[in-house]
């Protein structure tokens, strides 16, 4: 099976309410990825580390997020959000001002963990113990 290691756009599927949320993410630069990894933890004093991994994950995905869709059995559909100004449900697209703020933080964290690979697995194992 052939695998394209730099597809330009990566689609990360996150299970949600029996369907899948699909985040479409652009390729990231080495600098962006290294900064993301660096931002996860802050050394505050000898032997003390502050965990900033959730915020770093959110910021990283917001940087590379291109679009969001729902994958259903029938195909892909638009995601809707409730406009706080009007209370109306509207399609959430990149044309909505500040649209990324309506994407749940948990979706962003889940997508970032895909890129963390083994590092995320080790972090989860540590948290469980």
mmCIF file of C-alpha atoms in Angstrom:
data_model
loop_
_atom_site.group_PDB
_atom_site.id
_atom_site.type_symbol
_atom_site.label_atom_id
_atom_site.label_comp_id
_atom_site.label_asym_id
_atom_site.label_seq_id
_atom_site.Cartn_x
_atom_site.Cartn_y
_atom_site.Cartn_z
ATOM 1 C CA UNK A 1 0.000 0.000 0.000
ATOM 2 C CA UNK A 2 1.392 3.393 -0.986
ATOM 3 C CA UNK A 3 1.385 6.141 1.636
ATOM 4 C CA UNK A 4 1.817 9.826 0.823
ATOM 5 C CA UNK A 5 3.790 11.359 3.701
ATOM 6 C CA UNK A 6 3.149 14.980 2.670
ATOM 7 C CA UNK A 7 -0.358 15.128 1.213
ATOM 8 C CA UNK A 8 -0.767 18.902 1.625
ATOM 9 C CA UNK A 9 -3.998 18.390 3.578
ATOM 10 C CA UNK A 10 -4.483 15.812 6.318
ATOM 11 C CA UNK A 11 -7.971 14.747 7.322
ATOM 12 C CA UNK A 12 -8.343 13.794 10.975
ATOM 13 C CA UNK A 13 -11.583 12.019 11.882
ATOM 14 C CA UNK A 14 -12.940 12.304 15.420
ATOM 15 C CA UNK A 15 -15.899 10.149 16.495
ATOM 16 C CA UNK A 16 -18.852 12.265 17.631
ATOM 17 C CA UNK A 17 -22.500 11.316 18.195
ATOM 18 C CA UNK A 18 -22.346 8.243 15.971
ATOM 19 C CA UNK A 19 -20.735 10.170 13.110
ATOM 20 C CA UNK A 20 -17.256 11.605 12.578
ATOM 21 C CA UNK A 21 -16.092 15.193 12.748
ATOM 22 C CA UNK A 22 -13.435 15.716 10.087
ATOM 23 C CA UNK A 23 -10.815 18.397 10.654
ATOM 24 C CA UNK A 24 -8.910 19.325 7.525
ATOM 25 C CA UNK A 25 -5.391 20.415 8.404
ATOM 26 C CA UNK A 26 -2.656 21.825 6.210
ATOM 27 C CA UNK A 27 0.869 20.474 6.346
ATOM 28 C CA UNK A 28 2.845 22.091 9.147
ATOM 29 C CA UNK A 29 6.420 23.274 9.060
ATOM 30 C CA UNK A 30 9.207 21.774 11.125
ATOM 31 C CA UNK A 31 9.374 25.029 13.085
ATOM 32 C CA UNK A 32 5.627 24.950 13.848
ATOM 33 C CA UNK A 33 5.821 21.355 15.054
ATOM 34 C CA UNK A 34 8.917 21.950 17.186
ATOM 35 C CA UNK A 35 7.310 25.037 18.735
ATOM 36 C CA UNK A 36 4.184 23.000 19.502
ATOM 37 C CA UNK A 37 6.210 20.298 21.253
ATOM 38 C CA UNK A 38 8.205 22.914 23.148
ATOM 39 C CA UNK A 39 5.055 24.759 24.304
ATOM 40 C CA UNK A 40 3.536 21.668 25.953
ATOM 41 C CA UNK A 41 5.577 21.984 29.148
ATOM 42 C CA UNK A 42 7.147 24.923 30.987
ATOM 43 C CA UNK A 43 9.990 24.457 33.433
ATOM 44 C CA UNK A 44 9.199 26.837 36.296
ATOM 45 C CA UNK A 45 11.893 25.817 38.777
ATOM 46 C CA UNK A 46 14.272 22.915 39.284
ATOM 47 C CA UNK A 47 12.142 19.786 39.470
ATOM 48 C CA UNK A 48 8.861 21.604 38.743
ATOM 49 C CA UNK A 49 7.083 21.518 35.415
ATOM 50 C CA UNK A 50 3.789 23.171 34.458
ATOM 51 C CA UNK A 51 1.686 21.196 31.979
ATOM 52 C CA UNK A 52 0.453 23.430 29.162
ATOM 53 C CA UNK A 53 -0.173 20.572 26.740
ATOM 54 C CA UNK A 54 -3.911 21.194 26.226
ATOM 55 C CA UNK A 55 -3.396 24.854 25.336
ATOM 56 C CA UNK A 56 -0.421 23.997 23.094
ATOM 57 C CA UNK A 57 -2.517 21.390 21.265
ATOM 58 C CA UNK A 58 -5.369 23.852 20.726
ATOM 59 C CA UNK A 59 -3.038 26.573 19.441
ATOM 60 C CA UNK A 60 -1.210 24.183 17.104
ATOM 61 C CA UNK A 61 -4.407 22.902 15.496
ATOM 62 C CA UNK A 62 -5.853 26.411 15.199
ATOM 63 C CA UNK A 63 -2.700 27.369 13.291
ATOM 64 C CA UNK A 64 -3.085 24.623 10.678
ATOM 65 C CA UNK A 65 -6.904 24.170 10.611
ATOM 66 C CA UNK A 66 -8.372 24.729 7.141
ATOM 67 C CA UNK A 67 -11.953 23.437 7.409
ATOM 68 C CA UNK A 68 -14.354 21.208 9.325
ATOM 69 C CA UNK A 69 -17.010 18.778 8.053
ATOM 70 C CA UNK A 70 -19.145 15.898 9.306
ATOM 71 C CA UNK A 71 -18.622 12.500 7.742
ATOM 72 C CA UNK A 72 -21.859 10.535 7.608
ATOM 73 C CA UNK A 73 -22.807 7.262 5.983
ATOM 74 C CA UNK A 74 -24.086 9.298 3.024
ATOM 75 C CA UNK A 75 -20.924 11.401 2.611
ATOM 76 C CA UNK A 76 -19.626 14.696 3.962
ATOM 77 C CA UNK A 77 -21.904 17.430 5.215
ATOM 78 C CA UNK A 78 -21.526 20.902 6.651
ATOM 79 C CA UNK A 79 -21.097 21.465 10.369
ATOM 80 C CA UNK A 80 -23.541 23.887 11.966
ATOM 81 C CA UNK A 81 -23.069 26.232 14.909
ATOM 82 C CA UNK A 82 -25.370 28.495 16.889
ATOM 83 C CA UNK A 83 -24.618 32.140 16.158
ATOM 84 C CA UNK A 84 -24.401 33.809 19.590
ATOM 85 C CA UNK A 85 -25.593 37.148 18.170
ATOM 86 C CA UNK A 86 -28.835 35.797 16.679
ATOM 87 C CA UNK A 87 -29.347 32.336 18.189
ATOM 88 C CA UNK A 88 -29.721 30.958 14.658
ATOM 89 C CA UNK A 89 -28.075 27.744 13.488
ATOM 90 C CA UNK A 90 -25.741 28.471 10.586
ATOM 91 C CA UNK A 91 -23.181 26.499 8.572
ATOM 92 C CA UNK A 92 -19.713 26.710 10.123
ATOM 93 C CA UNK A 93 -17.295 27.472 7.319
ATOM 94 C CA UNK A 94 -13.995 29.364 7.094
ATOM 95 C CA UNK A 95 -15.978 32.361 5.806
ATOM 96 C CA UNK A 96 -17.529 32.837 9.280
ATOM 97 C CA UNK A 97 -15.521 35.452 11.208
ATOM 98 C CA UNK A 98 -13.398 33.774 13.902
ATOM 99 C CA UNK A 99 -14.875 30.416 12.884
ATOM 100 C CA UNK A 100 -12.165 28.384 14.616
ATOM 101 C CA UNK A 101 -13.399 29.486 18.047
ATOM 102 C CA UNK A 102 -16.606 27.487 17.450
ATOM 103 C CA UNK A 103 -14.670 24.244 16.941
ATOM 104 C CA UNK A 104 -14.660 22.422 20.272
ATOM 105 C CA UNK A 105 -11.367 22.407 22.124
ATOM 106 C CA UNK A 106 -11.673 18.634 22.615
ATOM 107 C CA UNK A 107 -11.700 18.160 18.834
ATOM 108 C CA UNK A 108 -8.540 20.237 18.518
ATOM 109 C CA UNK A 109 -6.800 18.302 21.304
ATOM 110 C CA UNK A 110 -7.774 14.966 19.761
ATOM 111 C CA UNK A 111 -6.445 16.046 16.365
ATOM 112 C CA UNK A 112 -3.155 17.253 17.863
ATOM 113 C CA UNK A 113 -2.658 13.947 19.644
ATOM 114 C CA UNK A 114 -2.656 12.228 16.256
ATOM 115 C CA UNK A 115 0.465 14.240 15.404
ATOM 116 C CA UNK A 116 2.096 13.611 18.757
ATOM 117 C CA UNK A 117 2.205 9.893 18.045
ATOM 118 C CA UNK A 118 4.237 7.992 20.570
ATOM 119 C CA UNK A 119 4.644 11.053 22.774
ATOM 120 C CA UNK A 120 0.863 11.183 23.313
ATOM 121 C CA UNK A 121 0.732 7.457 24.114
ATOM 122 C CA UNK A 122 3.428 7.850 26.748
ATOM 123 C CA UNK A 123 1.691 10.898 28.219
ATOM 124 C CA UNK A 124 -1.621 9.029 28.499
ATOM 125 C CA UNK A 125 0.068 6.045 30.161
ATOM 126 C CA UNK A 126 1.710 8.374 32.669
ATOM 127 C CA UNK A 127 -1.583 10.105 33.480
ATOM 128 C CA UNK A 128 -3.327 6.771 34.098
ATOM 129 C CA UNK A 129 -0.724 5.740 36.670
#
